[in-house]
């Protein structure tokens, strides 16, 4: 009986049993061994098979829909995790460290952006105050620097710009000769 | 105690010796112009700084090594007045939230014993990294508006209507909105600075399932498809009014929405832009007139577009092919106008076509 619990045998067992029962019934008919008056079959009350009677009224459902409905019944949230004291403590420590790291990263990003913004500001201020007021073309560079021509129109940001960073960028960054 | 103080003094002295060189090397970016202009005054400034104490007084004086040696876990355990609960004790989060006054409160969602706990994140999103390193600074530079120092802000008129004080009950009443039916206070566009660069806040996927009016199977198939695509359990909405033209009766379930936030939303946008949109046949792009005027952009995928999502494509056979729905996608951005939101989405790679309306 060592093989009795292996998954293959478990799968095969009902098949084998059905096969055996088939062969048994063919070899020795039941009517001979058990008289029907002692074991009356409750199904034999009606002569029509039960399955046929059920399927007549309704149209056949797609089994995929039945499967989808079955899986939609899955409970929303699983049982909460249960950690022992030390595991919970470890989790807590790691969580705090992660929050700290995240906050540091966000603060770093913001200070970097602020630095850029301030340097832009100082550069523009420099351009603005470069020329004395009376001179010809005073503030020309300042005006050009702050021009926003067409950034909100089509092609304001070229489509080639939208390429996300990858670890392994392609050898040819953009196929300019592509046509449909 | 004296020994301990001595060691701390040594520690502070050594830190003071090390600190100034560290501050110089801290800024890893070098600009030739900045250095040239700074060359002479740097020396004077550093001399001035010599008098200042380099270490703040808030720095803990105790030596960490001594703290570690002084820590005795056994003594600590014995000194406890009450024993801790046994290690196998498990806190059980309440199944339902019963309000802030109930004595049994659920733990924060970051706690693993919470029912809302979600492990992760396990990876960074590509979109987020690109946005942070490239797109955000570029958007900021592109839309930079210079305000010279000392600029006086022009006073703007009040947008809300105030009450005339004809009744004593007008005191403390909130101001009224704009006059007229259907009028709402419009969102005003703000200049972009380093604090409010537009970014994606959340993505809402919505699908009106017409077949659900006759057969709930349509709703179920659409629900499980949206769940596969977005990773969020869809919420079912019922019809608010009866509409004879659409064949809708009141309180009949007819549509589904999924709301994604954070990394999920970014991943979904990434999928749309890089996997689905390029493969839709004869697709001109997103209409330029989209947007609600407050920086939220919507577009839609029809049935053929929905099939192109990798989650649907992988086991396409599991969905009854006639019941796969199309859906609308609304990208909610932190931009305050449509053109800013469109700028962000164009930078991410969404093509727009036709007339652009702000």
CSV table of N, CA, C and O in Angstrom, one decimal, chain B residues 111-224:
chain,number,residue,atom,x,y,z
B,111,UNK,N,1.1,47.3,9.2
B,111,UNK,CA,1.3,46.2,10.1
B,111,UNK,C,0.8,44.8,9.5
B,111,UNK,O,-0.3,44.8,8.9
B,112,UNK,N,1.6,43.8,9.5
B,112,UNK,CA,1.2,42.6,8.9
B,112,UNK,C,0.0,41.9,9.5
B,112,UNK,O,-0.7,41.1,8.9
B,113,UNK,N,-0.4,42.3,10.7
B,113,UNK,CA,-1.6,41.7,11.3
B,113,UNK,C,-2.8,42.4,10.8
B,113,UNK,O,-3.9,42.0,11.2
B,114,UNK,N,-2.6,43.5,10.1
B,114,UNK,CA,-3.8,44.3,9.6
B,114,UNK,C,-4.4,43.5,8.4
B,114,UNK,O,-3.7,42.8,7.7
B,115,UNK,N,-5.7,43.7,8.3
B,115,UNK,CA,-6.4,43.0,7.2
B,115,UNK,C,-6.1,43.7,5.8
B,115,UNK,O,-6.4,43.2,4.8
B,116,UNK,N,-5.6,45.0,5.9
B,116,UNK,CA,-5.3,45.7,4.7
B,116,UNK,C,-3.9,45.6,4.3
B,116,UNK,O,-3.5,46.3,3.3
B,117,UNK,N,-3.1,44.9,5.0
B,117,UNK,CA,-1.7,44.8,4.7
B,117,UNK,C,-1.4,44.2,3.3
B,117,UNK,O,-1.9,43.2,3.0
B,118,UNK,N,-0.6,44.9,2.6
B,118,UNK,CA,-0.2,44.4,1.3
B,118,UNK,C,1.4,44.4,1.3
B,118,UNK,O,2.0,45.4,1.5
B,119,UNK,N,2.0,43.2,1.1
B,119,UNK,CA,3.4,43.2,1.1
B,119,UNK,C,4.0,43.9,-0.2
B,119,UNK,O,3.3,44.0,-1.2
B,120,UNK,N,5.2,44.4,-0.1
B,120,UNK,CA,5.7,45.0,-1.3
B,120,UNK,C,6.1,46.5,-0.9
B,120,UNK,O,6.1,46.8,0.2
B,121,UNK,N,6.6,47.3,-1.8
B,121,UNK,CA,6.8,47.0,-3.2
B,121,UNK,C,8.0,46.1,-3.5
B,121,UNK,O,9.0,46.2,-2.8
B,122,UNK,N,7.9,45.4,-4.5
B,122,UNK,CA,9.0,44.5,-4.9
B,122,UNK,C,9.9,44.9,-6.0
B,122,UNK,O,10.8,44.3,-6.4
B,123,UNK,N,9.4,46.0,-6.7
B,123,UNK,CA,10.2,46.5,-7.8
B,123,UNK,C,10.0,48.0,-8.0
B,123,UNK,O,9.0,48.5,-7.5
B,124,UNK,N,10.8,48.6,-8.7
B,124,UNK,CA,10.6,50.0,-9.1
B,124,UNK,C,9.9,50.0,-10.4
B,124,UNK,O,10.1,49.2,-11.3
B,125,UNK,N,9.0,51.0,-10.7
B,125,UNK,CA,8.4,51.1,-12.0
B,125,UNK,C,9.3,51.9,-12.9
B,125,UNK,O,9.9,52.9,-12.5
B,126,UNK,N,9.3,51.5,-14.2
B,126,UNK,CA,10.2,52.1,-15.2
B,126,UNK,C,9.7,53.5,-15.4
B,126,UNK,O,10.5,54.4,-15.5
B,127,UNK,N,8.4,53.7,-15.4
B,127,UNK,CA,7.9,55.0,-15.7
B,127,UNK,C,8.3,56.0,-14.6
B,127,UNK,O,8.6,57.2,-14.9
B,128,UNK,N,8.2,55.6,-13.4
B,128,UNK,CA,8.5,56.4,-12.3
B,128,UNK,C,10.0,56.9,-12.3
B,128,UNK,O,10.3,58.1,-12.1
B,129,UNK,N,10.9,56.0,-12.6
B,129,UNK,CA,12.3,56.3,-12.7
B,129,UNK,C,12.6,57.3,-13.8
B,129,UNK,O,13.3,58.3,-13.6
B,130,UNK,N,12.0,57.0,-15.0
B,130,UNK,CA,12.2,57.9,-16.1
B,130,UNK,C,11.7,59.3,-15.8
B,130,UNK,O,12.3,60.3,-16.1
B,131,UNK,N,10.5,59.3,-15.2
B,131,UNK,CA,9.8,60.6,-14.9
B,131,UNK,C,10.7,61.4,-13.9
B,131,UNK,O,11.0,62.5,-14.1
B,132,UNK,N,11.2,60.7,-12.9
B,132,UNK,CA,11.9,61.4,-11.9
B,132,UNK,C,13.3,61.9,-12.4
B,132,UNK,O,13.7,63.0,-12.1
B,133,UNK,N,13.9,61.1,-13.2
B,133,UNK,CA,15.3,61.5,-13.7
B,133,UNK,C,15.2,62.5,-14.9
B,133,UNK,O,16.1,63.3,-15.0
B,134,UNK,N,14.3,62.3,-15.8
B,134,UNK,CA,14.3,63.1,-17.0
B,134,UNK,C,13.1,64.0,-17.2
B,134,UNK,O,13.3,65.2,-17.5
B,135,UNK,N,11.9,63.4,-17.1
B,135,UNK,CA,10.7,64.1,-17.5
B,135,UNK,C,10.4,65.3,-16.6
B,135,UNK,O,10.2,66.4,-17.1
B,136,UNK,N,10.5,65.1,-15.3
B,136,UNK,CA,10.1,66.2,-14.4
B,136,UNK,C,11.0,67.4,-14.6
B,136,UNK,O,10.5,68.5,-14.7
B,137,UNK,N,12.3,67.2,-14.6
B,137,UNK,CA,13.2,68.4,-14.8
B,137,UNK,C,13.0,69.1,-16.1
B,137,UNK,O,13.0,70.3,-16.2
B,138,UNK,N,12.7,68.3,-17.2
B,138,UNK,CA,12.5,68.9,-18.5
B,138,UNK,C,11.2,69.7,-18.5
B,138,UNK,O,11.2,70.7,-19.1
B,139,UNK,N,10.2,69.1,-18.0
B,139,UNK,CA,8.9,69.9,-17.9
B,139,UNK,C,9.1,71.2,-17.2
B,139,UNK,O,8.5,72.2,-17.6
B,140,UNK,N,9.8,71.1,-16.1
B,140,UNK,CA,10.0,72.3,-15.3
B,140,UNK,C,10.8,73.3,-16.1
B,140,UNK,O,10.4,74.5,-16.0
B,141,UNK,N,11.8,72.9,-16.8
B,141,UNK,CA,12.6,73.9,-17.6
B,141,UNK,C,11.8,74.4,-18.7
B,141,UNK,O,11.9,75.6,-19.1
B,142,UNK,N,10.9,73.5,-19.3
B,142,UNK,CA,10.2,74.0,-20.5
B,142,UNK,C,9.2,75.0,-20.2
B,142,UNK,O,8.9,75.9,-21.0
B,143,UNK,N,8.5,74.9,-19.1
B,143,UNK,CA,7.4,75.8,-18.7
B,143,UNK,C,7.8,76.8,-17.7
B,143,UNK,O,7.0,77.4,-17.1
B,144,UNK,N,9.1,77.0,-17.6
B,144,UNK,CA,9.6,78.0,-16.5
B,144,UNK,C,9.1,79.4,-16.9
B,144,UNK,O,9.3,79.9,-18.0
B,145,UNK,N,8.5,80.0,-15.9
B,145,UNK,CA,8.1,81.4,-16.0
B,145,UNK,C,8.9,82.2,-15.0
B,145,UNK,O,8.9,81.9,-13.8
B,146,UNK,N,9.6,83.2,-15.5
B,146,UNK,CA,10.5,84.0,-14.6
B,146,UNK,C,9.7,85.1,-13.9
B,146,UNK,O,9.0,85.9,-14.5
B,147,UNK,N,9.8,85.2,-12.6
B,147,UNK,CA,9.2,86.3,-11.8
B,147,UNK,C,10.4,87.0,-11.2
B,147,UNK,O,11.0,86.5,-10.3
B,148,UNK,N,10.7,88.3,-11.7
B,148,UNK,CA,11.8,89.0,-11.1
B,148,UNK,C,11.6,89.2,-9.6
B,148,UNK,O,10.4,89.4,-9.2
B,149,UNK,N,12.6,89.3,-8.8
B,149,UNK,CA,12.4,89.5,-7.4
B,149,UNK,C,11.8,90.9,-7.2
B,149,UNK,O,12.1,91.9,-7.8
B,150,UNK,N,10.9,91.0,-6.2
B,150,UNK,CA,10.2,92.3,-6.0
B,150,UNK,C,9.0,92.5,-6.8
B,150,UNK,O,8.4,93.6,-6.7
B,151,UNK,N,8.6,91.5,-7.6
B,151,UNK,CA,7.4,91.7,-8.4
B,151,UNK,C,6.1,91.7,-7.4
B,151,UNK,O,6.0,90.9,-6.6
B,152,UNK,N,5.3,92.7,-7.6
B,152,UNK,CA,4.1,92.8,-6.8
B,152,UNK,C,3.0,92.1,-7.5
B,152,UNK,O,2.7,92.3,-8.7
B,153,UNK,N,2.4,91.2,-6.7
B,153,UNK,CA,1.3,90.4,-7.3
B,153,UNK,C,0.1,91.2,-7.5
B,153,UNK,O,-0.3,92.0,-6.5
B,154,UNK,N,-0.5,91.2,-8.7
B,154,UNK,CA,-1.8,92.0,-8.9
B,154,UNK,C,-2.9,91.3,-8.1
B,154,UNK,O,-3.1,90.1,-8.2
B,155,UNK,N,-3.7,92.2,-7.4
B,155,UNK,CA,-4.8,91.6,-6.7
B,155,UNK,C,-5.9,91.2,-7.6
B,155,UNK,O,-6.3,92.0,-8.5
B,156,UNK,N,-6.4,90.0,-7.5
B,156,UNK,CA,-7.4,89.5,-8.4
B,156,UNK,C,-8.8,89.7,-7.7
B,156,UNK,O,-8.9,89.6,-6.4
B,157,UNK,N,-9.8,89.8,-8.5
B,157,UNK,CA,-11.2,89.9,-7.9
B,157,UNK,C,-11.6,88.6,-7.2
B,157,UNK,O,-11.1,87.5,-7.6
B,158,UNK,N,-12.5,88.7,-6.3
B,158,UNK,CA,-12.9,87.5,-5.6
B,158,UNK,C,-13.8,86.7,-6.5
B,158,UNK,O,-14.6,87.1,-7.2
B,159,UNK,N,-13.5,85.4,-6.5
B,159,UNK,CA,-14.2,84.5,-7.5
B,159,UNK,C,-15.5,84.0,-6.9
B,159,UNK,O,-16.4,83.6,-7.6
B,160,UNK,N,-15.6,84.1,-5.6
B,160,UNK,CA,-16.9,83.7,-5.0
B,160,UNK,C,-17.7,84.9,-4.6
B,160,UNK,O,-17.2,86.0,-4.3
B,161,UNK,N,-19.0,84.8,-4.6
B,161,UNK,CA,-19.9,85.9,-4.3
B,161,UNK,C,-20.1,86.0,-2.8
B,161,UNK,O,-20.5,85.0,-2.2
B,162,UNK,N,-19.9,87.1,-2.3
B,162,UNK,CA,-20.1,87.3,-0.8
B,162,UNK,C,-21.6,87.7,-0.6
B,162,UNK,O,-22.2,88.2,-1.5
B,163,UNK,N,-22.0,87.6,0.6
B,163,UNK,CA,-23.4,87.9,1.0
B,163,UNK,C,-23.4,89.4,1.4
B,163,UNK,O,-22.5,89.9,2.0
B,164,UNK,N,-24.5,90.1,1.0
B,164,UNK,CA,-24.6,91.4,1.5
B,164,UNK,C,-25.1,91.3,2.9
B,164,UNK,O,-25.9,90.4,3.2
B,165,UNK,N,-24.7,92.1,3.8
B,165,UNK,CA,-25.0,91.9,5.2
B,165,UNK,C,-26.4,92.3,5.6
B,165,UNK,O,-26.7,92.9,6.7
B,166,UNK,N,-27.4,92.0,4.7
B,166,UNK,CA,-28.8,92.5,5.0
B,166,UNK,C,-29.4,91.7,6.1
B,166,UNK,O,-30.4,92.2,6.8
B,167,UNK,N,-29.0,90.5,6.4
B,167,UNK,CA,-29.6,89.7,7.4
B,167,UNK,C,-28.5,89.4,8.4
B,167,UNK,O,-27.3,89.2,8.1
B,168,UNK,N,-28.8,89.3,9.7
B,168,UNK,CA,-27.8,88.9,10.7
B,168,UNK,C,-27.3,87.5,10.5
B,168,UNK,O,-26.2,87.1,10.9
B,169,UNK,N,-28.1,86.7,9.8
B,169,UNK,CA,-27.7,85.3,9.6
B,169,UNK,C,-26.6,85.2,8.5
B,169,UNK,O,-26.0,84.1,8.3
B,170,UNK,N,-26.3,86.3,7.8
B,170,UNK,CA,-25.2,86.2,6.8
B,170,UNK,C,-23.8,86.1,7.4
B,170,UNK,O,-22.9,85.8,6.7
B,171,UNK,N,-23.8,86.5,8.7
B,171,UNK,CA,-22.5,86.5,9.3
B,171,UNK,C,-21.9,85.0,9.4
B,171,UNK,O,-22.6,84.1,9.9
B,172,UNK,N,-20.7,84.8,8.9
B,172,UNK,CA,-20.1,83.5,9.0
B,172,UNK,C,-20.6,82.5,8.0
B,172,UNK,O,-20.3,81.3,8.0
B,173,UNK,N,-21.5,82.9,7.1
B,173,UNK,CA,-22.0,82.0,6.0
B,173,UNK,C,-20.9,81.8,5.0
B,173,UNK,O,-20.2,82.8,4.6
B,174,UNK,N,-20.7,80.6,4.5
B,174,UNK,CA,-19.7,80.5,3.4
B,174,UNK,C,-20.2,81.2,2.1
B,174,UNK,O,-21.4,81.3,1.9
B,175,UNK,N,-19.2,81.7,1.3
B,175,UNK,CA,-19.5,82.5,0.2
B,175,UNK,C,-20.2,81.6,-0.9
B,175,UNK,O,-20.0,80.4,-0.9
B,176,UNK,N,-20.9,82.3,-1.8
B,176,UNK,CA,-21.6,81.5,-2.8
B,176,UNK,C,-20.8,81.3,-4.1
B,176,UNK,O,-19.9,82.1,-4.4
B,177,UNK,N,-21.1,80.2,-4.8
B,177,UNK,CA,-20.4,79.9,-6.0
B,177,UNK,C,-20.9,80.8,-7.2
B,177,UNK,O,-21.7,81.7,-6.9
B,178,UNK,N,-20.5,80.6,-8.4
B,178,UNK,CA,-20.9,81.4,-9.5
B,178,UNK,C,-22.4,81.3,-9.8
B,178,UNK,O,-23.0,80.3,-9.5
B,179,UNK,N,-22.9,82.3,-10.4
B,179,UNK,CA,-24.4,82.4,-10.7
B,179,UNK,C,-24.7,81.5,-11.9
B,179,UNK,O,-23.9,81.4,-12.8
B,180,UNK,N,-25.9,81.0,-11.9
B,180,UNK,CA,-26.4,80.3,-13.1
B,180,UNK,C,-26.4,78.8,-12.9
B,180,UNK,O,-25.6,78.2,-12.1
B,181,UNK,N,-27.3,78.1,-13.6
B,181,UNK,CA,-27.4,76.7,-13.4
B,181,UNK,C,-26.3,76.0,-14.1
B,181,UNK,O,-25.9,76.3,-15.2
B,182,UNK,N,-25.7,75.0,-13.5
B,182,UNK,CA,-24.6,74.2,-14.0
B,182,UNK,C,-23.3,74.9,-14.0
B,182,UNK,O,-22.3,74.4,-14.6
B,183,UNK,N,-23.3,76.0,-13.4
B,183,UNK,CA,-22.0,76.7,-13.3
B,183,UNK,C,-21.2,76.3,-12.1
B,183,UNK,O,-21.7,76.2,-11.0
B,184,UNK,N,-19.9,76.0,-12.3
B,184,UNK,CA,-19.1,75.6,-11.2
B,184,UNK,C,-17.8,76.5,-11.3
B,184,UNK,O,-17.5,77.1,-12.3
B,185,UNK,N,-17.1,76.5,-10.2
B,185,UNK,CA,-15.9,77.2,-10.1
B,185,UNK,C,-14.8,76.5,-10.9
B,185,UNK,O,-14.5,75.3,-10.6
B,186,UNK,N,-14.3,77.1,-11.9
B,186,UNK,CA,-13.3,76.5,-12.7
B,186,UNK,C,-11.9,76.4,-12.0
B,186,UNK,O,-11.6,77.3,-11.2
B,187,UNK,N,-11.2,75.4,-12.3
B,187,UNK,CA,-9.8,75.3,-11.7
B,187,UNK,C,-8.9,76.3,-12.5
B,187,UNK,O,-9.0,76.4,-13.7
B,188,UNK,N,-8.1,77.1,-11.7
B,188,UNK,CA,-7.2,78.0,-12.4
B,188,UNK,C,-5.9,77.4,-12.6
B,188,UNK,O,-5.3,76.7,-11.7
B,189,UNK,N,-5.3,77.7,-13.7
B,189,UNK,CA,-4.0,77.1,-14.1
B,189,UNK,C,-2.9,77.8,-13.2
B,189,UNK,O,-2.9,79.0,-13.1
B,190,UNK,N,-2.1,77.0,-12.6
B,190,UNK,CA,-1.0,77.6,-11.9
B,190,UNK,C,0.3,77.4,-12.6
B,190,UNK,O,0.5,76.4,-13.4
B,191,UNK,N,1.3,78.3,-12.4
B,191,UNK,CA,2.6,78.2,-13.1
B,191,UNK,C,3.3,77.0,-12.4
B,191,UNK,O,3.2,76.7,-11.2
B,192,UNK,N,4.0,76.3,-13.3
B,192,UNK,CA,4.7,75.1,-12.8
B,192,UNK,C,6.0,75.5,-12.1
B,192,UNK,O,6.8,76.3,-12.7
B,193,UNK,N,6.2,75.1,-10.9
B,193,UNK,CA,7.5,75.3,-10.2
B,193,UNK,C,8.0,73.9,-9.7
B,193,UNK,O,7.3,72.9,-10.0
B,194,UNK,N,9.0,73.9,-9.0
B,194,UNK,CA,9.6,72.6,-8.6
B,194,UNK,C,8.7,71.8,-7.7
B,194,UNK,O,8.9,70.6,-7.5
B,195,UNK,N,7.7,72.5,-7.1
B,195,UNK,CA,6.8,71.8,-6.2
B,195,UNK,C,5.7,71.1,-6.9
B,195,UNK,O,5.2,70.1,-6.5
B,196,UNK,N,5.2,71.7,-7.9
B,196,UNK,CA,3.9,71.2,-8.6
B,196,UNK,C,4.1,70.8,-10.0
B,196,UNK,O,3.3,71.2,-10.9
B,197,UNK,N,5.2,70.1,-10.3
B,197,UNK,CA,5.3,69.5,-11.6
B,197,UNK,C,4.2,68.5,-11.8
B,197,UNK,O,4.0,67.7,-10.9
B,198,UNK,N,3.5,68.5,-12.9
B,198,UNK,CA,2.4,67.6,-13.1
B,198,UNK,C,2.9,66.1,-13.1
B,198,UNK,O,3.9,65.8,-13.7
B,199,UNK,N,2.1,65.3,-12.4
B,199,UNK,CA,2.4,63.9,-12.3
B,199,UNK,C,1.2,63.1,-12.3
B,199,UNK,O,0.1,63.6,-12.0
B,200,UNK,N,1.3,61.8,-12.5
B,200,UNK,CA,0.1,61.0,-12.6
B,200,UNK,C,-0.3,60.6,-11.1
B,200,UNK,O,0.5,60.1,-10.4
B,201,UNK,N,-1.6,60.9,-10.8
B,201,UNK,CA,-2.0,60.6,-9.4
B,201,UNK,C,-2.7,59.3,-9.4
B,201,UNK,O,-2.4,58.4,-8.5
B,202,UNK,N,-3.7,59.1,-10.3
B,202,UNK,CA,-4.4,57.8,-10.3
B,202,UNK,C,-5.0,57.6,-11.7
B,202,UNK,O,-5.1,58.6,-12.4
B,203,UNK,N,-5.3,56.4,-11.9
B,203,UNK,CA,-6.0,56.0,-13.2
B,203,UNK,C,-7.3,55.3,-12.9
B,203,UNK,O,-7.3,54.4,-12.1
B,204,UNK,N,-8.3,55.8,-13.6
B,204,UNK,CA,-9.6,55.1,-13.4
B,204,UNK,C,-10.0,54.5,-14.7
B,204,UNK,O,-10.0,55.1,-15.8
B,205,UNK,N,-10.3,53.2,-14.6
B,205,UNK,CA,-10.8,52.4,-15.8
B,205,UNK,C,-12.3,52.2,-15.6
B,205,UNK,O,-12.7,51.7,-14.6
B,206,UNK,N,-13.1,52.6,-16.6
B,206,UNK,CA,-14.5,52.5,-16.5
B,206,UNK,C,-15.1,51.7,-17.8
B,206,UNK,O,-14.6,52.0,-18.9
B,207,UNK,N,-16.0,50.9,-17.5
B,207,UNK,CA,-16.6,50.1,-18.6
B,207,UNK,C,-18.1,50.0,-18.4
B,207,UNK,O,-18.6,49.5,-17.4
B,208,UNK,N,-18.9,50.6,-19.4
B,208,UNK,CA,-20.3,50.4,-19.4
B,208,UNK,C,-20.7,49.1,-20.1
B,208,UNK,O,-20.3,49.0,-21.3
B,209,UNK,N,-21.2,48.2,-19.4
B,209,UNK,CA,-21.5,46.9,-20.1
B,209,UNK,C,-23.0,46.8,-20.5
B,209,UNK,O,-23.8,46.7,-19.6
B,210,UNK,N,-23.2,46.9,-21.8
B,210,UNK,CA,-24.6,47.1,-22.2
B,210,UNK,C,-25.3,45.7,-22.1
B,210,UNK,O,-26.5,45.7,-21.8
B,211,UNK,N,-24.5,44.6,-22.3
B,211,UNK,CA,-25.2,43.3,-22.3
B,211,UNK,C,-25.6,42.9,-20.9
B,211,UNK,O,-26.4,42.0,-20.7
B,212,UNK,N,-25.1,43.6,-19.9
B,212,UNK,CA,-25.5,43.3,-18.5
B,212,UNK,C,-26.9,43.5,-18.2
B,212,UNK,O,-27.5,43.0,-17.2
B,213,UNK,N,-27.6,44.3,-19.1
B,213,UNK,CA,-29.0,44.6,-18.8
B,213,UNK,C,-29.8,43.4,-19.0
B,213,UNK,O,-30.9,43.2,-18.4
B,214,UNK,N,-29.4,42.5,-20.0
B,214,UNK,CA,-30.1,41.3,-20.2
B,214,UNK,C,-29.6,40.1,-19.4
B,214,UNK,O,-30.3,39.3,-18.9
B,215,UNK,N,-28.2,40.0,-19.4
B,215,UNK,CA,-27.6,38.8,-18.9
B,215,UNK,C,-26.5,39.2,-18.0
B,215,UNK,O,-25.6,39.9,-18.4
B,216,UNK,N,-26.4,38.7,-16.8
B,216,UNK,CA,-25.4,39.1,-15.9
B,216,UNK,C,-24.0,38.5,-16.3
B,216,UNK,O,-23.0,38.9,-15.7
B,217,UNK,N,-24.1,37.5,-17.2
B,217,UNK,CA,-22.8,36.9,-17.6
B,217,UNK,C,-21.9,38.0,-18.2
B,217,UNK,O,-20.6,37.9,-18.0
B,218,UNK,N,-22.4,38.9,-18.9
B,218,UNK,CA,-21.6,40.0,-19.5
B,218,UNK,C,-20.9,40.8,-18.4
B,218,UNK,O,-19.7,41.1,-18.6
B,219,UNK,N,-21.6,41.1,-17.4
B,219,UNK,CA,-21.0,41.8,-16.3
B,219,UNK,C,-19.9,41.0,-15.6
B,219,UNK,O,-18.8,41.6,-15.3
B,220,UNK,N,-20.1,39.8,-15.5
B,220,UNK,CA,-19.1,38.9,-14.8
B,220,UNK,C,-17.8,38.8,-15.6
B,220,UNK,O,-16.7,38.9,-15.2
B,221,UNK,N,-18.0,38.6,-16.9
B,221,UNK,CA,-16.9,38.5,-17.8
B,221,UNK,C,-16.1,39.8,-17.9
B,221,UNK,O,-14.9,39.8,-17.8
B,222,UNK,N,-16.9,40.9,-18.0
B,222,UNK,CA,-16.2,42.2,-18.0
B,222,UNK,C,-15.4,42.4,-16.7
B,222,UNK,O,-14.3,42.9,-16.7
B,223,UNK,N,-16.0,42.0,-15.6
B,223,UNK,CA,-15.4,42.2,-14.3
B,223,UNK,C,-14.1,41.5,-14.2
B,223,UNK,O,-13.1,42.0,-13.8
B,224,UNK,N,-14.1,40.2,-14.6
B,224,UNK,CA,-12.9,39.5,-14.4
B,224,UNK,C,-11.8,39.9,-15.4
B,224,UNK,O,-10.6,39.9,-15.1
